[in-house]
XYZ file of N, CA and C in Angstrom:
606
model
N 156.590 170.590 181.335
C 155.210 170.981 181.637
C 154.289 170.681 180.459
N 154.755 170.724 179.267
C 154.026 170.965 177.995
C 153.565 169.277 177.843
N 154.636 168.215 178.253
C 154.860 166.537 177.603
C 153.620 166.515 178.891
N 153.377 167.221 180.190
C 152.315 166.510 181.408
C 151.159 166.727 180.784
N 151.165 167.871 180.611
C 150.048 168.417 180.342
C 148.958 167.815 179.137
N 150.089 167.718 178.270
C 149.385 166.966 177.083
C 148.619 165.126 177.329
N 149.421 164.978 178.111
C 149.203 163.342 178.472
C 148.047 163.288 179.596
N 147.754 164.536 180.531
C 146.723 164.561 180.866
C 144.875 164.298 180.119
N 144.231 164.497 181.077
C 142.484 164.152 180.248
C 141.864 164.845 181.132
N 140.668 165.551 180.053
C 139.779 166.328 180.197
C 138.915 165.475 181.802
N 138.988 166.444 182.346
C 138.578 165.866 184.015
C 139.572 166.101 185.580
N 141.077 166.037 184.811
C 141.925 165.824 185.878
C 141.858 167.546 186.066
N 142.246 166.944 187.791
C 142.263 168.589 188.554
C 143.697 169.077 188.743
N 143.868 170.230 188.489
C 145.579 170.476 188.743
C 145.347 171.284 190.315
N 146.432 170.461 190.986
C 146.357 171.462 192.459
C 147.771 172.130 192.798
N 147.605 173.565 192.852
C 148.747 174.728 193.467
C 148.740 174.951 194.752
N 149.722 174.622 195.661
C 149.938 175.061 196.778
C 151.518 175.361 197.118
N 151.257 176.758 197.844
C 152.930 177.015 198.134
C 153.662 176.760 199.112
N 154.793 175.962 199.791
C 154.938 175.597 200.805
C 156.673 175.995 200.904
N 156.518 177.024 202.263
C 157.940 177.459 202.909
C 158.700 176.790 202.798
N 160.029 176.843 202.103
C 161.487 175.906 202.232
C 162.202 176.584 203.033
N 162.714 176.051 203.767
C 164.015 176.651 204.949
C 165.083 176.886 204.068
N 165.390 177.288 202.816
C 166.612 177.494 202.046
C 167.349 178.851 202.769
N 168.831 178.633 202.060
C 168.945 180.018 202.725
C 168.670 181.345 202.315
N 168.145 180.945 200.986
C 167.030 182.026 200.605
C 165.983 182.467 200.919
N 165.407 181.250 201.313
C 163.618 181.557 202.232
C 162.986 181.703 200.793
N 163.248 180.938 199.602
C 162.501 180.959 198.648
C 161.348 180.484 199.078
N 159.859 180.402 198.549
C 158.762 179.562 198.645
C 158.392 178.300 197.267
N 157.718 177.259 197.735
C 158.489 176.760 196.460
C 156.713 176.439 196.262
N 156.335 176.330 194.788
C 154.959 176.186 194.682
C 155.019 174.730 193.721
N 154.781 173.991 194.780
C 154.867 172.291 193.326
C 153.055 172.733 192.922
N 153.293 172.488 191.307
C 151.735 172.169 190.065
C 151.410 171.010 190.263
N 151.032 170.186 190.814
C 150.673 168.953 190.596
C 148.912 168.334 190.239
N 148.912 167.622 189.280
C 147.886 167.128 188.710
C 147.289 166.124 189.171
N 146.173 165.579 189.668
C 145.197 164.672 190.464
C 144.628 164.357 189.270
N 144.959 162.666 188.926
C 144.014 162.499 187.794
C 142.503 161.920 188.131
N 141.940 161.478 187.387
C 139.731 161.158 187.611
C 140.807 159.613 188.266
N 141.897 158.929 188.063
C 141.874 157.973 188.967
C 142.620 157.758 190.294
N 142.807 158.939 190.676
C 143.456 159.086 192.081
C 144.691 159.210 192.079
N 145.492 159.203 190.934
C 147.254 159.200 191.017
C 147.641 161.002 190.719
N 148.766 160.877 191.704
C 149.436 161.754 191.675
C 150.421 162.451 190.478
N 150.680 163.451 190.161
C 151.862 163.336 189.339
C 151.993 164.979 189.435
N 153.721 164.803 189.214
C 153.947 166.790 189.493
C 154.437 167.002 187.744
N 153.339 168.732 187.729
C 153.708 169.063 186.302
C 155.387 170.387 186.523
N 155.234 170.578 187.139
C 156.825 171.366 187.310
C 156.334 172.145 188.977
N 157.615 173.164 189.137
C 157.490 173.570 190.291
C 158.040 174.948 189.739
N 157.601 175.903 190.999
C 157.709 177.321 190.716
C 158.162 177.814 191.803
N 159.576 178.639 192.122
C 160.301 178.906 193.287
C 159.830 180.273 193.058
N 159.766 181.289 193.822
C 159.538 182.231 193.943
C 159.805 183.079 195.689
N 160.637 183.942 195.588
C 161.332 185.267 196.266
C 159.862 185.720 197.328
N 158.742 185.554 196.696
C 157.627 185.928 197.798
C 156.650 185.892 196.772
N 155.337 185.204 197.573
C 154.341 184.909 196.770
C 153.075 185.731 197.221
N 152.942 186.654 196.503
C 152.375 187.990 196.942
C 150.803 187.473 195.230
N 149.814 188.540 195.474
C 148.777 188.385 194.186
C 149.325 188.149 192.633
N 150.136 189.196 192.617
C 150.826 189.460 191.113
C 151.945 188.369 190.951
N 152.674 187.516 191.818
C 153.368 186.460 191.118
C 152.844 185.239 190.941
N 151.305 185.311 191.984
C 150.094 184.258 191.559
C 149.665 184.537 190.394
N 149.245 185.456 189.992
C 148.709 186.007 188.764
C 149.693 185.600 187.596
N 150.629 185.974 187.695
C 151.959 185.653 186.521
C 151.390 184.011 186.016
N 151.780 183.260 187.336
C 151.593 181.652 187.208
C 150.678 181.320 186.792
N 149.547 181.684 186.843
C 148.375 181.189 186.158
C 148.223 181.593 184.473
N 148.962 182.898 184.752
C 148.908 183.235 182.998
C 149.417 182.565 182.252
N 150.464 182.203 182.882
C 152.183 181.324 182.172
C 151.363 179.939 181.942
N 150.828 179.508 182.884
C 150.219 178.094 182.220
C 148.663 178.227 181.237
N 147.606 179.563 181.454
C 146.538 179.350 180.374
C 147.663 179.816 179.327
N 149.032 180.121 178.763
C 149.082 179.946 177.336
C 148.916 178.501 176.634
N 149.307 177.532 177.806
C 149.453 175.999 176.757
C 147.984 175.754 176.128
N 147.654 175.293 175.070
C 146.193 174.426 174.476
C 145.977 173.863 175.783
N 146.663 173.103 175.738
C 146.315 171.457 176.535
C 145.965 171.913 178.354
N 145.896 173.013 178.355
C 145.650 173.407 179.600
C 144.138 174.041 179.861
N 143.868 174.487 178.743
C 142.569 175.270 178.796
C 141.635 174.541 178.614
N 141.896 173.052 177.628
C 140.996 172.456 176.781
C 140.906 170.966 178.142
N 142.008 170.929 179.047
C 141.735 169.855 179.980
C 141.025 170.271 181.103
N 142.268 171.147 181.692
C 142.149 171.465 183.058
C 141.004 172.219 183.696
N 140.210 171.779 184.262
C 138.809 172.366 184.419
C 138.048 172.696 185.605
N 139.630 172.405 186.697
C 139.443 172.663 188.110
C 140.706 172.911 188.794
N 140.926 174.078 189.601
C 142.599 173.974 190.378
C 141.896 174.250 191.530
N 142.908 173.459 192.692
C 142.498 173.497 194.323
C 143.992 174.533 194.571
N 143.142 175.191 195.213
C 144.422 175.808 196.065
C 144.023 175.692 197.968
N 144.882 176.639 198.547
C 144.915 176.028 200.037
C 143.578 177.676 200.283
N 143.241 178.330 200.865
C 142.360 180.033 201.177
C 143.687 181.237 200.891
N 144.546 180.896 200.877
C 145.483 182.149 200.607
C 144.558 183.246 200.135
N 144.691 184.390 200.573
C 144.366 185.426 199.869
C 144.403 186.084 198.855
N 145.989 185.956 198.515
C 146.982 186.281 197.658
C 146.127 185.436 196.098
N 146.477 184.178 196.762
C 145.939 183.260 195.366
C 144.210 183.313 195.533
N 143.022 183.439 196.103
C 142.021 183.823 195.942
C 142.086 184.983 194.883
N 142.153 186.411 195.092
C 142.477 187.662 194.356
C 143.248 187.369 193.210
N 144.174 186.448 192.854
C 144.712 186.068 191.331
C 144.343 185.428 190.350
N 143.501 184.395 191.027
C 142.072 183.602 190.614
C 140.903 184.157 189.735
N 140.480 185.291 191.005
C 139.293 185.955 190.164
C 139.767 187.272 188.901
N 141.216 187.555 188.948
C 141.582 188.626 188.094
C 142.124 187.963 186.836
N 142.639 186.692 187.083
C 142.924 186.151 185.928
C 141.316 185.482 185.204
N 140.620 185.159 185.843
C 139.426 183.954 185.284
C 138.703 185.236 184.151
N 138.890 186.414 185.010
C 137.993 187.987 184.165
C 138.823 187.709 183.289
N 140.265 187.900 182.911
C 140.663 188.046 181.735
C 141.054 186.997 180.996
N 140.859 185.938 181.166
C 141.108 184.732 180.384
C 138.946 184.960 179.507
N 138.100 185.094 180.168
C 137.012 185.132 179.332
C 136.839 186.297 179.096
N 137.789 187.910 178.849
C 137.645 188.666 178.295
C 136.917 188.628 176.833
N 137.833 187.466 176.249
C 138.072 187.587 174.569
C 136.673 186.861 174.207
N 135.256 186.988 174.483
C 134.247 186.370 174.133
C 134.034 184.742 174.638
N 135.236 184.126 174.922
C 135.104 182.651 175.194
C 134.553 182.756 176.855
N 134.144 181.582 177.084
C 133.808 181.423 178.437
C 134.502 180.258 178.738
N 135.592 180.486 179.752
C 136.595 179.509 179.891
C 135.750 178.934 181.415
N 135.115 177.806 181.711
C 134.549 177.463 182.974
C 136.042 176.379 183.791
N 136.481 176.873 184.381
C 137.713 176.445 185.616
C 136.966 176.939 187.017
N 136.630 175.859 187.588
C 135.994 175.958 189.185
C 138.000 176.192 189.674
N 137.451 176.762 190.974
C 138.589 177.273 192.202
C 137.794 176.315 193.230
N 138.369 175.518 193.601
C 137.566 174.478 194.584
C 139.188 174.922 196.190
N 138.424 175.139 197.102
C 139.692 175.777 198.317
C 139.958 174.259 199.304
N 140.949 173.880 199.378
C 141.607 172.572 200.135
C 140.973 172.853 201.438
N 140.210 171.647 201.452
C 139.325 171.810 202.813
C 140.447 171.239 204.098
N 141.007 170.792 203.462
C 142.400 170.197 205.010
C 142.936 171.708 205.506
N 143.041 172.379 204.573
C 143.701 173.919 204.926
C 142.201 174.636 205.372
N 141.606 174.515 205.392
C 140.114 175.474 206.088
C 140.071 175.207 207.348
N 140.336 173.692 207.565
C 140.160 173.388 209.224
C 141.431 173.840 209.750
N 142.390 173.588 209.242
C 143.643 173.809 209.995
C 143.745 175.352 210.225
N 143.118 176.360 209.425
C 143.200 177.728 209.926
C 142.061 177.768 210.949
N 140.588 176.997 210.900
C 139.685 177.546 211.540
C 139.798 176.679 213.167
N 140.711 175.772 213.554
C 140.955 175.469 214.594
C 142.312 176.277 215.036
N 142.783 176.577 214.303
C 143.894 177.717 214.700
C 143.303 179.327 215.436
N 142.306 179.121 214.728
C 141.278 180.287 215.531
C 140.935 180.198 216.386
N 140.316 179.095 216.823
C 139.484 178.422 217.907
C 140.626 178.721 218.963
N 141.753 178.217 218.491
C 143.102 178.326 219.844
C 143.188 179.919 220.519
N 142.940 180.689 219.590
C 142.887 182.162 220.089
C 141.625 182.588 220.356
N 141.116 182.046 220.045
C 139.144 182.769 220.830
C 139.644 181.621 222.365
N 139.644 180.763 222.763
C 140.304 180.801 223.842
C 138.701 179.557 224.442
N 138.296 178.884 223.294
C 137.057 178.319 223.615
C 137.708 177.412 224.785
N 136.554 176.545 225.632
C 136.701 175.213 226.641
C 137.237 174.471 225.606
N 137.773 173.406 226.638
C 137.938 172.006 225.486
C 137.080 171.064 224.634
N 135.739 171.513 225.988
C 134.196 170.373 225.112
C 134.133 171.113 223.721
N 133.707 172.671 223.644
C 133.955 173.679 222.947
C 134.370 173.557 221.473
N 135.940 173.482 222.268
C 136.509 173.451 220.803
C 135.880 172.113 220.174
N 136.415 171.234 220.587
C 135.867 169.236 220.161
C 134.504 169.808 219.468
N 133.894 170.147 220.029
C 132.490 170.032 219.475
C 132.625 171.186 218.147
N 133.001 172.456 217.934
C 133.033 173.056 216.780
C 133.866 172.369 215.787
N 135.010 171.903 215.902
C 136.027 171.075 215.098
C 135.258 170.322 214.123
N 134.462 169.430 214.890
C 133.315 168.223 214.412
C 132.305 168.877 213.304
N 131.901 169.998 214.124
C 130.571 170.568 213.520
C 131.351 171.530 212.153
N 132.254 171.525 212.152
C 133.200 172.427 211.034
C 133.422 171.428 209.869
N 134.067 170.215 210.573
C 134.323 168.905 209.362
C 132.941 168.846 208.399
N 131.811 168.240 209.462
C 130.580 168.651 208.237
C 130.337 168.970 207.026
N 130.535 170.541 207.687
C 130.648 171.748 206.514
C 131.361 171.843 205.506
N 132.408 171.463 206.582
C 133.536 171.114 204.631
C 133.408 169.914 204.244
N 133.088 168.982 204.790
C 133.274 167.328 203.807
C 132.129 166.708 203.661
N 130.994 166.665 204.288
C 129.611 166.326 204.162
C 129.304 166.541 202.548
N 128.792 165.349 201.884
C 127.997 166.033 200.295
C 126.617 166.393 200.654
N 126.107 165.804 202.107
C 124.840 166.160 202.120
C 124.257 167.517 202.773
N 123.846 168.335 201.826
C 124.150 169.962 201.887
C 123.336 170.172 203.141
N 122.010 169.310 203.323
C 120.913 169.893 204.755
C 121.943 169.355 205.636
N 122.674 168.183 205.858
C 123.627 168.128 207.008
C 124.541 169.290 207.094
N 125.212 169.299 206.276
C 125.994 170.531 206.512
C 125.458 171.853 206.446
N 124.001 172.560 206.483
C 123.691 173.283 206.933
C 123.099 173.684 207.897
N 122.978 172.417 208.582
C 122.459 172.281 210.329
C 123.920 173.027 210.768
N 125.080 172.228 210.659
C 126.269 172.268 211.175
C 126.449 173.854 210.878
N 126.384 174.378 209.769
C 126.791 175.874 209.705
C 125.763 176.318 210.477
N 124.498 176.388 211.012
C 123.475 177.280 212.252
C 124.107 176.676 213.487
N 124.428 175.476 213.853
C 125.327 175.381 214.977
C 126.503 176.477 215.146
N 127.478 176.290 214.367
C 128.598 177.010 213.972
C 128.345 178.560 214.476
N 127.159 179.167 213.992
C 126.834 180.716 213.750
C 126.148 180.945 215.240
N 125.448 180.055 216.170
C 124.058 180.298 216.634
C 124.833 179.845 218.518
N 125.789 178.923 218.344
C 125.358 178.090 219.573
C 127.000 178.292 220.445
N 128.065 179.067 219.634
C 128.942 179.547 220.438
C 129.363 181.044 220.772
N 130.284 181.233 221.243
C 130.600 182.686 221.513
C 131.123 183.774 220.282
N 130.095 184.970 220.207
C 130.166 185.956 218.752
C 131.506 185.917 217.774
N 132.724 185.762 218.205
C 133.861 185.978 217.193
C 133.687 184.432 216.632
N 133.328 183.112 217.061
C 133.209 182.508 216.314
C 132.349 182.748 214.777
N 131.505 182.767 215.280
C 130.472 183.476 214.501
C 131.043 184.621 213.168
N 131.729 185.366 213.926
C 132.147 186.362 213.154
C 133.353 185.760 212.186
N 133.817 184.673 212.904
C 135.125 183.882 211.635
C 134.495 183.321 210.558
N 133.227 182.873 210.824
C 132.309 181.902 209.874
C 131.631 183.210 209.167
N 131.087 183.873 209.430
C 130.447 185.026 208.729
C 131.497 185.437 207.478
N 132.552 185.812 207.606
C 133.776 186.257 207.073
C 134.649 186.033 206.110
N 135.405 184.323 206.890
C 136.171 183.761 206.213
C 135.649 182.445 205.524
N 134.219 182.093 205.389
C 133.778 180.318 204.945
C 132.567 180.784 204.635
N 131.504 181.645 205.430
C 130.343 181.713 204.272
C 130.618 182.200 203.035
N 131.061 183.252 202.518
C 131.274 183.517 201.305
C 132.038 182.689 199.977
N 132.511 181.824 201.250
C 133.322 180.790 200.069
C 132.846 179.238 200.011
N 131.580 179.342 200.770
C 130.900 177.871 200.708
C 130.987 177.150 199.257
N 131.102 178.120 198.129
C 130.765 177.474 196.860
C 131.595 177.171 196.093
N 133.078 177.170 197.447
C 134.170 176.695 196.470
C 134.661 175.553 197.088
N 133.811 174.949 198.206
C 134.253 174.095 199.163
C 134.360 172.342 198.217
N 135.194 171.787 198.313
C 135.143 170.444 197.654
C 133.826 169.342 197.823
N 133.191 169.577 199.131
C 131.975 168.904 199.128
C 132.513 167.026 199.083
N 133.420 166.894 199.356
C 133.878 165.249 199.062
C 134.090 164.548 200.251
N 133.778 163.468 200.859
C 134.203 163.375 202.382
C 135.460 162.677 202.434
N 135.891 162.587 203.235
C 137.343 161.772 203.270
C 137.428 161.561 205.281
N 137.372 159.892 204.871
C 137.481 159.613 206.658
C 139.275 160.221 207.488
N 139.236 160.267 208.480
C 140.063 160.656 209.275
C 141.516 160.259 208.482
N 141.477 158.666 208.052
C 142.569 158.480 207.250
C 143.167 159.470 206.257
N 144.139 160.053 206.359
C 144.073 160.814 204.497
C 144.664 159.874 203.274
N 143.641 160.162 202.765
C 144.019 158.938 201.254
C 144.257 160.418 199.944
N 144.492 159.796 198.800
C 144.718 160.367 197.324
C 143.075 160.849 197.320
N 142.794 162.021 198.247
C 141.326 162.621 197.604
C 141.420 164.095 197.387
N 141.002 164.908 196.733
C 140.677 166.161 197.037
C 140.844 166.886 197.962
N 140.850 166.337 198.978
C 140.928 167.069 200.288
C 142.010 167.300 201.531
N 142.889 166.565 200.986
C 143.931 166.341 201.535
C 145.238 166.681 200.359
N 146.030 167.913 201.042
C 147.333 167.953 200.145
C 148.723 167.717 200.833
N 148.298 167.287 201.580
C 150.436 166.695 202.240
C 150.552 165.626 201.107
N 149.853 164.676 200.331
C 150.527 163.847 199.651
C 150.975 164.921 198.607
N 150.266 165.895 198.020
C 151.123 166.641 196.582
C 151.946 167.312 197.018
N 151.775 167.889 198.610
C 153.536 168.868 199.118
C 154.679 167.766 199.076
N 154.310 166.674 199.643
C 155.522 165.972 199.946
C 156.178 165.448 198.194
């Protein structure tokens, strides 16, 4: 972790996400992997863990602000909306700028994982098919559009023009976190961007 880290540059984003192994443990396994400013992949270690609850998010983040080369590079981590890792985020960021420093690390949330929960919703609000198609679309926007008046038409669609629990998912789970959204577009293809993490799970 210490030889990645160091060989990294001020810019590259490190992205955490935890993904279920069928072991016969049912460990969860969390690959670190680093996105450099030129699109390549590379994994800085991996972290198995018994259940990934706030406090063993919290651990992980501590365990890596001890290195230099982590504080002085790393200046952005994507994670997927977990809760768990939201809440470990903001308790560690308080105490990493306890000590007078102001450590600035954006939490930017994997917009591939926003749609995939917020059409998972859509399946249980029980919308038509035009319905769903049409919020799906008007959701992509919001998360991948850089152009903020487009994507804030799309969020008054979103809030205004379907049935209240939609509304109430967007109220809830994505307005409050608009300002951690990646803002990057990425066509249907998934390429090495921000926004897409099956290439760092796999």
């Amino acid at each position: 972790l210490v030889a990645i880290l160091t060989a990294l540059e001020p810019g590259d984003v490190l992205f955490i996400d935890g993904t279920h192994s069928n072991l016969k443990l049912i460990w969860e396994v969390f690959p670190i992997t680093a996105i450099t400013k030129d699109c390549n992949i590379c994994c800085c270690g991996i972290m198995y863990a018994a259940t990934a609850n706030e406090e063993i998010l919290l651990w992980l983040l501590n365990q890596l602000s001890k290195f230099p080369e982590f504080a002085s590079t790393i200046k952005t981590i994507i994670t997927d909306e977990d809760h768990a890792f939201t809440s470990a985020y903001k308790a560690w960021i308080k105490d990493i700028n306890s000590d007078d420093e102001h450590n600035i690390i954006n939490h930017i949330l994997c917009s591939l994982h926003k749609t995939k929960n917020f059409i998972k919703k859509l399946d249980k609000i029980g919308l038509d098919k035009l319905d769903k198609k049409s919020a799906k679309e008007q959701f992509k926007i919001l998360c991948y559009n850089p152009n903020l008046e487009y994507a804030n038409k799309s969020l008054d669609k979103l809030t205004n023009e379907y049935e209240p629990r939609v509304k109430h998912y967007i109220d809830k789970h994505v307005i409050p976190y608009l300002s951690n959204f990646a803002r990057s577009y990425v066509s249907d293809i998934h390429c090495l961007n921000y926004n897409t993490t099956s290439p760092a799970e796999s």
